[in-house]
Coordinates of C-alpha atoms in Angstrom, one line a residue:
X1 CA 3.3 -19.3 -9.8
X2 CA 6.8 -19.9 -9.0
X3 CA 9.5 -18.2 -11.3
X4 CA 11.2 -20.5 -13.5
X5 CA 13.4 -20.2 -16.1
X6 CA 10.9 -22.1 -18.9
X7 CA 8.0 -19.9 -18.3
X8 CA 9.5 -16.7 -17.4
X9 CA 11.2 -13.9 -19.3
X10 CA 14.6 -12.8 -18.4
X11 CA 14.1 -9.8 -17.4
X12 CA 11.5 -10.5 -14.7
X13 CA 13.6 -13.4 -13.8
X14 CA 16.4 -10.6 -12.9
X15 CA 14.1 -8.7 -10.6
X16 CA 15.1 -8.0 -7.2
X17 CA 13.9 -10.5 -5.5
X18 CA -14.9 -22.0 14.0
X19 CA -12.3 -19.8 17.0
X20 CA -8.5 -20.9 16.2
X21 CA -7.0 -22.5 19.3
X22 CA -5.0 -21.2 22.0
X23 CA -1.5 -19.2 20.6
X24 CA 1.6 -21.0 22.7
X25 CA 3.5 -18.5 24.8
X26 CA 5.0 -15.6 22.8
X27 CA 2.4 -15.4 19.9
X28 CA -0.3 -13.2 21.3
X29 CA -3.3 -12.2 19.1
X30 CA -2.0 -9.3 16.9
X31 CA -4.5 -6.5 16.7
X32 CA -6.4 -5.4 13.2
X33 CA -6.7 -1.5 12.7
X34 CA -4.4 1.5 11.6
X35 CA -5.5 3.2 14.9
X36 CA -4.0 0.1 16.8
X37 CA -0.5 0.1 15.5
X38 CA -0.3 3.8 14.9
X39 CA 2.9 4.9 16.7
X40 CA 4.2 1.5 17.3
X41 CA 8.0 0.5 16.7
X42 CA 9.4 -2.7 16.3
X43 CA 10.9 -5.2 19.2
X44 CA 14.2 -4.5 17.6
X45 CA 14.3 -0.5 17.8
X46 CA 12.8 -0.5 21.3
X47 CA 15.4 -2.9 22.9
X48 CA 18.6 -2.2 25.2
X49 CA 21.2 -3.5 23.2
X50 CA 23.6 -2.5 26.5
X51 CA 21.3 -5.2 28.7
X52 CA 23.8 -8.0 29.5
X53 CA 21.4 -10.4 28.4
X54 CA 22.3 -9.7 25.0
X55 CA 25.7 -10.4 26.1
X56 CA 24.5 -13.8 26.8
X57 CA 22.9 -14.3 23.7
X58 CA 26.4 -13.6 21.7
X59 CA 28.1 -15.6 23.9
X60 CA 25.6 -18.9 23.5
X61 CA 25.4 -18.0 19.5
X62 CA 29.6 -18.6 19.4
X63 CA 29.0 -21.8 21.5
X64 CA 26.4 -22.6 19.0
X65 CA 28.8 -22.1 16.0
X66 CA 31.3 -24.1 17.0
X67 CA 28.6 -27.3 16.9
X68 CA 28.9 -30.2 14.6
X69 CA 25.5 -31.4 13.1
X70 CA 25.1 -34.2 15.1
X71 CA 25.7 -32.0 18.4
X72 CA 23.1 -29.6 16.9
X73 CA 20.3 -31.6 16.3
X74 CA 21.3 -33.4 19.5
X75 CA 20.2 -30.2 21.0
X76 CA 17.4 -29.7 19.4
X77 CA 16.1 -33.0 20.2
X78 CA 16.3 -32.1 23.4
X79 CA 13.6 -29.3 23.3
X80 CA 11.7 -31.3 21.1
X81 CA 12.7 -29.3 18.1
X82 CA 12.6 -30.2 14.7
X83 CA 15.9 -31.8 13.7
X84 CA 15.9 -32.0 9.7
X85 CA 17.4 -29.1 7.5
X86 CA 21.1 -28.2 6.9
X87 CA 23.7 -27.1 9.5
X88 CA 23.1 -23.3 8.7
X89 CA 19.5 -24.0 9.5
X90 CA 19.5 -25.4 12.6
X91 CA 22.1 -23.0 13.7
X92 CA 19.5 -20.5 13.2
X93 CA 16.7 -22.6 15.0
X94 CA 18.6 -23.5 17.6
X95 CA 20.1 -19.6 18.2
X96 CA 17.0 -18.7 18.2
X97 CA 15.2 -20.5 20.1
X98 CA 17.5 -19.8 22.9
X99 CA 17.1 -16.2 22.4
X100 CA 13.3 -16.3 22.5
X101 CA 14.1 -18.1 25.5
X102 CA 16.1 -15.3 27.3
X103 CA 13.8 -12.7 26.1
X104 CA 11.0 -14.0 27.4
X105 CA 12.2 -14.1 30.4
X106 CA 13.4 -10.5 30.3
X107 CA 9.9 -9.6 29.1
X108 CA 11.2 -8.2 25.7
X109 CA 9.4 -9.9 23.1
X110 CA 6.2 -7.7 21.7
X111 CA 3.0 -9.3 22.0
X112 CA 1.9 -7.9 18.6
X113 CA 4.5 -9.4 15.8
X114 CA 2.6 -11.9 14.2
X115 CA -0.8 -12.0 12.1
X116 CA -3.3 -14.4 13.1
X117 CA -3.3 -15.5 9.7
X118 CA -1.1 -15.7 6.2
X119 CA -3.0 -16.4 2.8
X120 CA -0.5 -18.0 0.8
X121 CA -1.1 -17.3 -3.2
X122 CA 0.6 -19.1 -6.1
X123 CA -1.0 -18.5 -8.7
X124 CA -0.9 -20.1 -12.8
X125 CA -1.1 -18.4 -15.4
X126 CA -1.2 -19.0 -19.1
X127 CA 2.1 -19.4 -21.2
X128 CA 4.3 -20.3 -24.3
X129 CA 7.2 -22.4 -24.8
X130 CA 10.2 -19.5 -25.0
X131 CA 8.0 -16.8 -23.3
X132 CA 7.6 -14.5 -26.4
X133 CA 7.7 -10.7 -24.8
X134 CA 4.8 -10.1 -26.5
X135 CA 2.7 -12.6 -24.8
X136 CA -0.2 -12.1 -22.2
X137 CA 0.3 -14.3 -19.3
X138 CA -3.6 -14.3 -17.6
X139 CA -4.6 -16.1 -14.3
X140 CA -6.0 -19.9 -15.4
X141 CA -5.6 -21.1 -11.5
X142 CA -6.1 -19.1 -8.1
X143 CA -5.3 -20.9 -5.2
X144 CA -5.5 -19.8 -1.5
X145 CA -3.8 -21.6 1.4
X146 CA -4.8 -20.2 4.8
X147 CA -2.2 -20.8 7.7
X148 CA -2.8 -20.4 11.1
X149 CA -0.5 -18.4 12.9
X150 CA -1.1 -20.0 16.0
X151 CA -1.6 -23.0 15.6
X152 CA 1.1 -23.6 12.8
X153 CA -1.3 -25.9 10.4
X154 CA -3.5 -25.1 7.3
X155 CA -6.3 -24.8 8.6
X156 CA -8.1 -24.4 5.0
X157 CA -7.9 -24.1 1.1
X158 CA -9.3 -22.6 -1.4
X159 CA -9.2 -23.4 -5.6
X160 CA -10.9 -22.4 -8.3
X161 CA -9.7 -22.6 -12.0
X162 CA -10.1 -19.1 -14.7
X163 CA -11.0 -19.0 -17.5
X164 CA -8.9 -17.0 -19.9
X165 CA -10.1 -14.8 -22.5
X166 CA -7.3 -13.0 -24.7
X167 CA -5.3 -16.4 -25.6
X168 CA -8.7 -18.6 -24.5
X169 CA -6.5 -21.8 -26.1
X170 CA -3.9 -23.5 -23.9
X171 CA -0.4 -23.7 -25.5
X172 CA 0.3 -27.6 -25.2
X173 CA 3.3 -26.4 -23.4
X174 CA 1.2 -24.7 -20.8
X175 CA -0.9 -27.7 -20.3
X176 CA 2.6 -30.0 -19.9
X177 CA 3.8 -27.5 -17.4
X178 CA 0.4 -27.1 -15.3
X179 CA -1.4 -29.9 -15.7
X180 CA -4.6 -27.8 -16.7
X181 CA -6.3 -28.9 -19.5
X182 CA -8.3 -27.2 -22.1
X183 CA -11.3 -28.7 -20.8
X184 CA -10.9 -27.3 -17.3
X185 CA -10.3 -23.6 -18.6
X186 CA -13.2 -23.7 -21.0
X187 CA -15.7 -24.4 -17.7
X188 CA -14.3 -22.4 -15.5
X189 CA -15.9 -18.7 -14.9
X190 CA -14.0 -15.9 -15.9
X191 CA -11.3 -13.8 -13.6
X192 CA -14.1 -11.3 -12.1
X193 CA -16.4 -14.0 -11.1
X194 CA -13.3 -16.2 -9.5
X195 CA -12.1 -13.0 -7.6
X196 CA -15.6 -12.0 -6.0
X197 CA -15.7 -16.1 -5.0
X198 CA -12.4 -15.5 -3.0
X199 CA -13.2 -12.9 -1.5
X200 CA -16.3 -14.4 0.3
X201 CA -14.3 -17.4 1.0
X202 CA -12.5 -14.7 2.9
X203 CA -14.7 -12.8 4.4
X204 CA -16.4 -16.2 5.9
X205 CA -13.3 -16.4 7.7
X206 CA -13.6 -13.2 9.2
X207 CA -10.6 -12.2 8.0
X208 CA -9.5 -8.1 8.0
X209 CA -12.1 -8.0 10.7
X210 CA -12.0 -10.5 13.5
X211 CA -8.5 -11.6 12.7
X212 CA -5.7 -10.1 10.8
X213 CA -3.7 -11.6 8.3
X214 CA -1.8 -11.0 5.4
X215 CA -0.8 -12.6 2.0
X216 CA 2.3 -14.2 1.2
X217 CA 4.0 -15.0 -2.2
X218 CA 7.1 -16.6 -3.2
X219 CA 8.5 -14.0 -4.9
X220 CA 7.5 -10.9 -7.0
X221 CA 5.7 -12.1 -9.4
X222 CA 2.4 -13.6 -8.3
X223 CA 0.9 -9.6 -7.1
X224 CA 3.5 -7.4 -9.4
X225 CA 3.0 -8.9 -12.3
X226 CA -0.3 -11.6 -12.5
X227 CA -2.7 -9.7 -10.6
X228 CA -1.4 -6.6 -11.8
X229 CA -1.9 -7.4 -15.3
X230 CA -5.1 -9.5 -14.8
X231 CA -6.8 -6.9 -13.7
X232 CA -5.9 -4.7 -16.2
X233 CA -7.1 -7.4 -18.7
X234 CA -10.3 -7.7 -16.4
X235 CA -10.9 -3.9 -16.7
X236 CA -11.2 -3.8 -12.8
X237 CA -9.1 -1.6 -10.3
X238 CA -6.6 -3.8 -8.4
X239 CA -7.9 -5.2 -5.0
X240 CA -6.7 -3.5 -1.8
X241 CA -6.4 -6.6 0.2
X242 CA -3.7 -7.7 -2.1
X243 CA -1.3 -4.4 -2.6
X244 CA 1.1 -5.8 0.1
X245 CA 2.5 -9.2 0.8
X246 CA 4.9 -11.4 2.3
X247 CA 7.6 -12.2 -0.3
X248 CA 9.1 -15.5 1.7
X249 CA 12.0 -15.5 -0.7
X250 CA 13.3 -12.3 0.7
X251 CA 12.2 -13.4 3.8
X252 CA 13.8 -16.4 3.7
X253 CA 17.2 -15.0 3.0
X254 CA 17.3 -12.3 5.4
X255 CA 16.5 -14.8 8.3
X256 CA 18.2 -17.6 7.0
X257 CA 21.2 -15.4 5.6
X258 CA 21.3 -17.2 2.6
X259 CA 22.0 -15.5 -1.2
X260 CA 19.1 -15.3 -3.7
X261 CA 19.7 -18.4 -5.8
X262 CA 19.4 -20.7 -2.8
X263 CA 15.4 -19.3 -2.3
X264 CA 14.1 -21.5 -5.2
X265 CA 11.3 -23.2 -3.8
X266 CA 12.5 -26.9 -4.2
X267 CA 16.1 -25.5 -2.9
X268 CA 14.0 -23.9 -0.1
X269 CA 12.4 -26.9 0.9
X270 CA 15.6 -29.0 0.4
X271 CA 17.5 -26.9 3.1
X272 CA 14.9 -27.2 5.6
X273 CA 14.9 -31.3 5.2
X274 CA 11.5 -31.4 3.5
X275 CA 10.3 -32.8 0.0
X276 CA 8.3 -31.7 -2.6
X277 CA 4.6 -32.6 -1.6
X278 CA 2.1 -32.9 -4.8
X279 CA 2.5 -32.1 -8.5
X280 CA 5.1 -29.1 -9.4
X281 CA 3.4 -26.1 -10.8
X282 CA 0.0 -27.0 -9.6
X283 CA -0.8 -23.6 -8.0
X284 CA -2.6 -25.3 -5.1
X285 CA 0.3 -27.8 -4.2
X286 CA 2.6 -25.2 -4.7
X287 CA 1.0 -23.1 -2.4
X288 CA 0.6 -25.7 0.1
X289 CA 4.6 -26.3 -0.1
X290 CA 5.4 -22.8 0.3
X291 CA 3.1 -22.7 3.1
X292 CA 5.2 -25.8 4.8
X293 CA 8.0 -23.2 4.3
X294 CA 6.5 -20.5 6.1
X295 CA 4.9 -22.9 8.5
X296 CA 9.0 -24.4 9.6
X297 CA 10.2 -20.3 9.5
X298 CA 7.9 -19.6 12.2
X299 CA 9.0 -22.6 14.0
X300 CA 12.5 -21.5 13.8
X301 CA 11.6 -17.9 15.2
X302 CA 11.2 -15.7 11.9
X303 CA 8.5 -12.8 12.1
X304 CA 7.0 -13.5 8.8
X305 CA 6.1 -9.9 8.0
X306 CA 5.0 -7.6 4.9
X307 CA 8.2 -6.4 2.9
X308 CA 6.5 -5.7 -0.2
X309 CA 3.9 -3.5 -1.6
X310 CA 2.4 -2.5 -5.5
X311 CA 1.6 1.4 -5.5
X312 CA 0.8 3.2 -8.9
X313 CA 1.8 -0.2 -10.9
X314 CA 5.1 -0.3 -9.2
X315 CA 7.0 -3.0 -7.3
X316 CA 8.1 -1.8 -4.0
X317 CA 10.0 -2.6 -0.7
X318 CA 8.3 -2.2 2.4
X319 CA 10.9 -1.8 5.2
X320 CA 10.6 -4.0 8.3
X321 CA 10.7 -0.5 10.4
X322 CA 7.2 0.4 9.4
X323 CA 4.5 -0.3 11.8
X324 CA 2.7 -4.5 11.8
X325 CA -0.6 -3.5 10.1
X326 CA -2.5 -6.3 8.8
X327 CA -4.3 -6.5 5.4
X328 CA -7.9 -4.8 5.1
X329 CA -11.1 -6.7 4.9
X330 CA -11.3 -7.9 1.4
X331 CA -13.7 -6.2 -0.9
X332 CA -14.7 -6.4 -4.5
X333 CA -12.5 -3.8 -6.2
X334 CA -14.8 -1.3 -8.6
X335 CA -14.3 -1.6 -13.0
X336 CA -12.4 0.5 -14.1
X337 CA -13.8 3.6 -16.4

């Protein structure tokens, strides 16, 4: 559920923000277990920043700068890149492109920095007009969008709707906002039974065993907050599949070097040339959209990669130093006592 001033208090608004196909050259298959990426350090710290070919690379980034828009996507054209997006963004595509380009042929890009999947979540969750502090926000939608890493498509989805039991009534603003309806809420099963149905839909996709993956979020909010809460309501432990994620807000800004109020999700897909697809504030469309996002940042060269993690209740950053390690195979989390 993206944050949004109408449906959001202030306060959290202030927070700090079948076999897949062959991978194309420079995404190798990234490996599952703690044992396999024990002791491993990122591309970054293990380069020769006094090899001339990084030289190179500053020299073609100043040539790159000095572009127009037209000369830029020009360029890109030309290696059958994608073209749309502002100049800041295909600057970035284009620089790094022709760094992936030099590396590879110095042999410096690590097999291992990708996971073979993401799940994107965006979850809904029920709300009031003027988002009284006092008021329970429980998951009514939970979507999952599965992205394949190698292929760069969605290869699946997954929706089902929740049924909420503290505040079981919609607020009429809540159905404006999501488009659920009363009706849709009062049939749906409640947040346990909607949990233990995603994670078999995982676990059909082998995923935490045969492949690795890992879920993304656009912003905080979705795991700090939703799924923290929910499964307090829920009276089960939180699941360990979800205690770190992808946060492609501050993953959009650190590649993209943008500040935080340009990593809106409509702004986001602005600056990259796309439009909105679907109905705003539909969990699944919005996952599908932010999943577009993260499908274009891997185009452009970005290691998509965990940066945060919930541990005690608590919203943390997970530094880009630590070790790949995929999420674990998902499992039914036990009730709580």
């Amino acid at each position: 559920m993206e944050e949004r001033e109408e449906s959001r208090p202030q306060a959290a608004r202030d927070e700090a923000a079948a076999a897949p196909a062959a991978r194309p050259p420079g995404r190798q298959h990234c490996k599952i277990s703690d044992q396999e990426t024990n002791g491993k350090t990122s591309a970054a710290s293990s380069n020769d920043f006094s090899d001339p070919i990084y030289k190179e690379i500053a020299i073609t980034n100043g040539y790159i700068n000095r572009m127009t828009r037209e000369e830029l996507r020009s360029k890109l054209a030309e290696f059958k890149l994608e073209t749309r997006g502002v100049k800041d963004v295909l600057k970035k595509r284009l620089k790094n492109y022709y760094k992936k380009q030099k590396l590879m042929q110095k042999e410096h890009i690590s097999g291992e920095s990708c996971y073979d999947y993401i799940c994107v979540v965006d979850f809904e969750a029920t709300c009031e007009e003027g988002n009284p502090p006092e008021f329970v926000h429980e998951i009514i939608e939970f979507p999952v969008v599965l992205v394949n890493t190698r292929t760069l498509e969605i290869e699946d989805t997954f929706q089902q709707y929740v049924k909420p039991e503290i505040n079981p009534k919609l607020s009429d603003f809540c159905i404006s906002l999501t488009g659920i309806t009363q009706d849709i809420v009062d049939k749906a099963d409640i947040f346990p039974q909607v949990l233990q149905n995603v994670i078999e839909w995982m676990r059909q996709r082998e995923l935490g065993t045969k492949y690795s993956y890992s879920m993304l979020t656009d912003g905080s909010w979705d795991m700090s907050k939703f799924l923290n809460t929910q499964c307090r309501i829920s009276r089960i432990k939180y699941p360990s599949f979800a205690k770190k994620w992808i946060n492609i807000r501050k993953s959009y800004g650190n590649f993209y070097k943008v500040p935080r109020n340009q990593t809106k999700l409509t702004i986001m897909l602005e600056n990259l040339g796309m439009n909105y697809d679907g109905r705003p504030h539909s969990g699944l469309d919005d996952s599908k959209n932010i999943a577009r996002i993260a499908i274009r940042m891997l185009q452009d060269g970005c290691d998509l990669r965990v940066n945060e993690r919930i541990h005690g209740g608590q919203l943390m950053t997970v530094s880009s130093s630590v070790p790949l390690e995929g999420a674990p195979a998902p499992q039914m989390p036990r009730y709580r006592n």
